[in-house]
Short mmCIF file of C-alpha atoms in Angstrom, two decimals:
data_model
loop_
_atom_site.label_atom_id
_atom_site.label_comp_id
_atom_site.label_asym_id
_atom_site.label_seq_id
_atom_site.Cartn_x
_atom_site.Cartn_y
_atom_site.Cartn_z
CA UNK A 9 109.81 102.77 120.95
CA UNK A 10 112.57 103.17 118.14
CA UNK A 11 110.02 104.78 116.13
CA UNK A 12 109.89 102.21 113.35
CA UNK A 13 106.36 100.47 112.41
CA UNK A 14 105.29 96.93 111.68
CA UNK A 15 104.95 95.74 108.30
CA UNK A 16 102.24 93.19 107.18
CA UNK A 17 102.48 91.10 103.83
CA UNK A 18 98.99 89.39 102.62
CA UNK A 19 99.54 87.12 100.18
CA UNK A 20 97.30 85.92 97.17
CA UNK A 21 96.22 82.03 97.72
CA UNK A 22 94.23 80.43 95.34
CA UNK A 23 93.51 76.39 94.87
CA UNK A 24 92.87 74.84 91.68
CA UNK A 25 89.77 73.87 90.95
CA UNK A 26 90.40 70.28 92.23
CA UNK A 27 92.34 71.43 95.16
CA UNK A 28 95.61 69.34 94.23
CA UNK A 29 97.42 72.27 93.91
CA UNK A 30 98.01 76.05 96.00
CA UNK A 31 99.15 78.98 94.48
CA UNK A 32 100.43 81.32 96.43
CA UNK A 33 101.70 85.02 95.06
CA UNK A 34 103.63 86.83 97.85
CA UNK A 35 103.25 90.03 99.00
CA UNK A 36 107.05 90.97 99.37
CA UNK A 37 108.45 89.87 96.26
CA UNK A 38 107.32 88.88 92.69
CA UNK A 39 107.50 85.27 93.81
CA UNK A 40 104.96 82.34 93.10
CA UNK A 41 104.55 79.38 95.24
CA UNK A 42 102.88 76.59 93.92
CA UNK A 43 102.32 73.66 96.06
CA UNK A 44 101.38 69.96 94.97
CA UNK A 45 100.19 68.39 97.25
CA UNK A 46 99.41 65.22 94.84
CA UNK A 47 103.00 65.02 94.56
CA UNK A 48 103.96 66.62 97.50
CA UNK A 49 106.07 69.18 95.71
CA UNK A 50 106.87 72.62 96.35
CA UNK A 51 108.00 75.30 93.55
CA UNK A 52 109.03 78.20 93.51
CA UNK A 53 109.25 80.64 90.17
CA UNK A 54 110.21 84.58 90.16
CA UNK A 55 107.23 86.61 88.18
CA UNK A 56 108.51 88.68 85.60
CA UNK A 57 107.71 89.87 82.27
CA UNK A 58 109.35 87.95 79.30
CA UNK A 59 113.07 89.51 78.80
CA UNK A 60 116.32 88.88 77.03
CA UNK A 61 119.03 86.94 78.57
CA UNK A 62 120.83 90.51 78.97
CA UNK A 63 117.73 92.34 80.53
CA UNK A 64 117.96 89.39 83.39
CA UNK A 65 121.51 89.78 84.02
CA UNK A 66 121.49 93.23 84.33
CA UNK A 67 118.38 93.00 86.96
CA UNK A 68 119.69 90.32 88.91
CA UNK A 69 122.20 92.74 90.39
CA UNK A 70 119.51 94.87 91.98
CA UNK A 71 117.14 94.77 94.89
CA UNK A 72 114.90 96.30 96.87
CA UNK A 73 114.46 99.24 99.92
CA UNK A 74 112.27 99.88 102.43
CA UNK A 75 111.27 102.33 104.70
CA UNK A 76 111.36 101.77 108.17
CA UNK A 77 107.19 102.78 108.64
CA UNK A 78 103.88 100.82 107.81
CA UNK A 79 104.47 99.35 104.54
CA UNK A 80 101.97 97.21 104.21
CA UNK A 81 100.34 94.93 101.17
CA UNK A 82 97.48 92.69 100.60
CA UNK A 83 97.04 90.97 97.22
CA UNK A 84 93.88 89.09 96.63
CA UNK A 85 93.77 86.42 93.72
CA UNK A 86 91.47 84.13 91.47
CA UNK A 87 92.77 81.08 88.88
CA UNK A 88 91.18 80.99 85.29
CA UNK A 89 88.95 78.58 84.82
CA UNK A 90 91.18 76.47 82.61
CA UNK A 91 93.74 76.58 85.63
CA UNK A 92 96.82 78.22 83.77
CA UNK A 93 96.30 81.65 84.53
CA UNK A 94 96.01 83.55 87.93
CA UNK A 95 94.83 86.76 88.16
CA UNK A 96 96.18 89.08 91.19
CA UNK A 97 94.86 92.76 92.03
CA UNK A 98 96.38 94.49 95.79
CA UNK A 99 96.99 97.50 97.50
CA UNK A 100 100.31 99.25 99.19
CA UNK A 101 99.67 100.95 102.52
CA UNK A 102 102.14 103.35 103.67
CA UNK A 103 102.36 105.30 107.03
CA UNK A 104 103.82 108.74 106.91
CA UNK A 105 104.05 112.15 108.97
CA UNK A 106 101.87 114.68 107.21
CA UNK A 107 102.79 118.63 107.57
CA UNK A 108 101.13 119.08 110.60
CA UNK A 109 103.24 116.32 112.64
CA UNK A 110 100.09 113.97 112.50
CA UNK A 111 100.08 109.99 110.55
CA UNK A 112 98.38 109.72 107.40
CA UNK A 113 98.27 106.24 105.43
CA UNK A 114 98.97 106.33 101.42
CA UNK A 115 96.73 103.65 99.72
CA UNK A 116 98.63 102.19 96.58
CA UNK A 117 97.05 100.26 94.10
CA UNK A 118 99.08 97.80 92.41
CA UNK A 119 96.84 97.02 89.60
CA UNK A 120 95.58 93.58 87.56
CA UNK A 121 98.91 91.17 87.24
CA UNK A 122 98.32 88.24 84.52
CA UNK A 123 100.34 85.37 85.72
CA UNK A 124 101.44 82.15 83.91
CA UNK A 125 101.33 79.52 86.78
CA UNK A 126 103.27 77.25 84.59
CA UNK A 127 106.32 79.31 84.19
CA UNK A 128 105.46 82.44 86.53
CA UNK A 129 105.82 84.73 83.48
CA UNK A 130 104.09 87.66 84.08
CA UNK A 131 101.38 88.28 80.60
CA UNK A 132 99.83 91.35 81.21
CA UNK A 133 99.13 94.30 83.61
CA UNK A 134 96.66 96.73 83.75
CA UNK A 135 95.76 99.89 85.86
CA UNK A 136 93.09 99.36 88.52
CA UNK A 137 92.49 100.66 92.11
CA UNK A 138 90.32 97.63 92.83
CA UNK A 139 91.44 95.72 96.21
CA UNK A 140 89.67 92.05 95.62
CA UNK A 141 88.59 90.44 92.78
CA UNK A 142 86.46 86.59 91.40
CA UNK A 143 86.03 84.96 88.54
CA UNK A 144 82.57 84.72 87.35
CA UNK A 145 80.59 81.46 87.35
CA UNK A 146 81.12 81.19 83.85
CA UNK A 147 84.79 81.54 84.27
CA UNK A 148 84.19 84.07 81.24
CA UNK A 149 84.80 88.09 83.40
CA UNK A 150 86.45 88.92 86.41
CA UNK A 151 84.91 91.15 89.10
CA UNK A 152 87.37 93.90 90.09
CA UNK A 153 85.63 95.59 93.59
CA UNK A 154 87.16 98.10 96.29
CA UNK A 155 86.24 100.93 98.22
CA UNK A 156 86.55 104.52 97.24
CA UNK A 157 87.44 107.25 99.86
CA UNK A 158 84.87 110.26 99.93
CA UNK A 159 86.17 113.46 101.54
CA UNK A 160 83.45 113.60 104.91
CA UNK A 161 81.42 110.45 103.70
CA UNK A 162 81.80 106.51 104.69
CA UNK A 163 84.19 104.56 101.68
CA UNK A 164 81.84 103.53 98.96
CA UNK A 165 81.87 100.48 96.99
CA UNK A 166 82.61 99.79 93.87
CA UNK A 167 82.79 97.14 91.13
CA UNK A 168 83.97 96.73 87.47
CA UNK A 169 83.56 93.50 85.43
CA UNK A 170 86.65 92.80 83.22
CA UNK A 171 85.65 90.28 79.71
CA UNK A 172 88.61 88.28 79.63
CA UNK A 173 88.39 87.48 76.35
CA UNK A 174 88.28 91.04 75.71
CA UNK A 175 90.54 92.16 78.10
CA UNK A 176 87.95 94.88 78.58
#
């Protein structure tokens, strides 16, 4: 009616591999939520890279815009198999008028995020388009998967397998 959209926010939600704890990664915010439910805690640490005392500061002081359309994002996650690391891959989705007055949607990849789940720093990123991702049985590779658009064809899908210890 007031021409605005709705906005959806997916979350990342992984258990440990004993199910005593829930991480949670929101889709809003670089914000992880880690739940203990054997102590029936709740924390709650900002991701970030590591940074100076300055650097923090200085950021603290900003924040964030949004459009008033579809802005929409979906994060999918999986927890090494040691339990300290969680690995998060999503997409952006973004309604907008193209040139000819009609809605088109913007797909965003956010890429691989390497998260600390002790201390929410953030280790590593690295480009992907994938969508979803697992840990292999072997706890050993990741498989990165997601659908790539083909101009008059159906979305094909895709997958990569990431060596962790290569980072590769």
């Amino acid at each position: 009616e007031n021409g605005e959209h709705s906005q959806y926010f997916e979350p990342a939600a992984v258990f440990s591999s004993d199910g005593s704890q829930l991480y949670l990664v929101a889709a809003d915010k670089p914000l992880l939520v880690t739940v203990d439910f054997q102590n029936q805690t709740i924390a709650h640490t900002t991701i970030q890279a590591r940074t100076s005392w300055l650097e923090h500061l200085l950021a603290s002081t900003a924040s964030a815009v949004y459009a008033k359309s579809m802005n929409g994002t979906s994060l999918s996650g999986a927890l090494s198999a040691d339990g300290r690391t969680l690995y998060v891959v999503g997409q952006e989705t973004r309604e907008f008028e193209n040139a000819q007055g009609k809605l088109d949607i913007e797909k965003i990849p956010l890429g691989l995020r390497v998260i600390d789940v002790r201390t929410g720093e953030l280790l590593r990123t690295m480009q992907t388009t994938a969508t979803q991702l697992a840990l292999s049985a072997d706890g050993q590779s990741l498989l990165l998967y997601g659908w790539q658009d083909v101009p008059g064809e159906h979305a094909r899908a895709w997958t990569d397998v990431l060596e962790l210890s290569a980072m590769q």
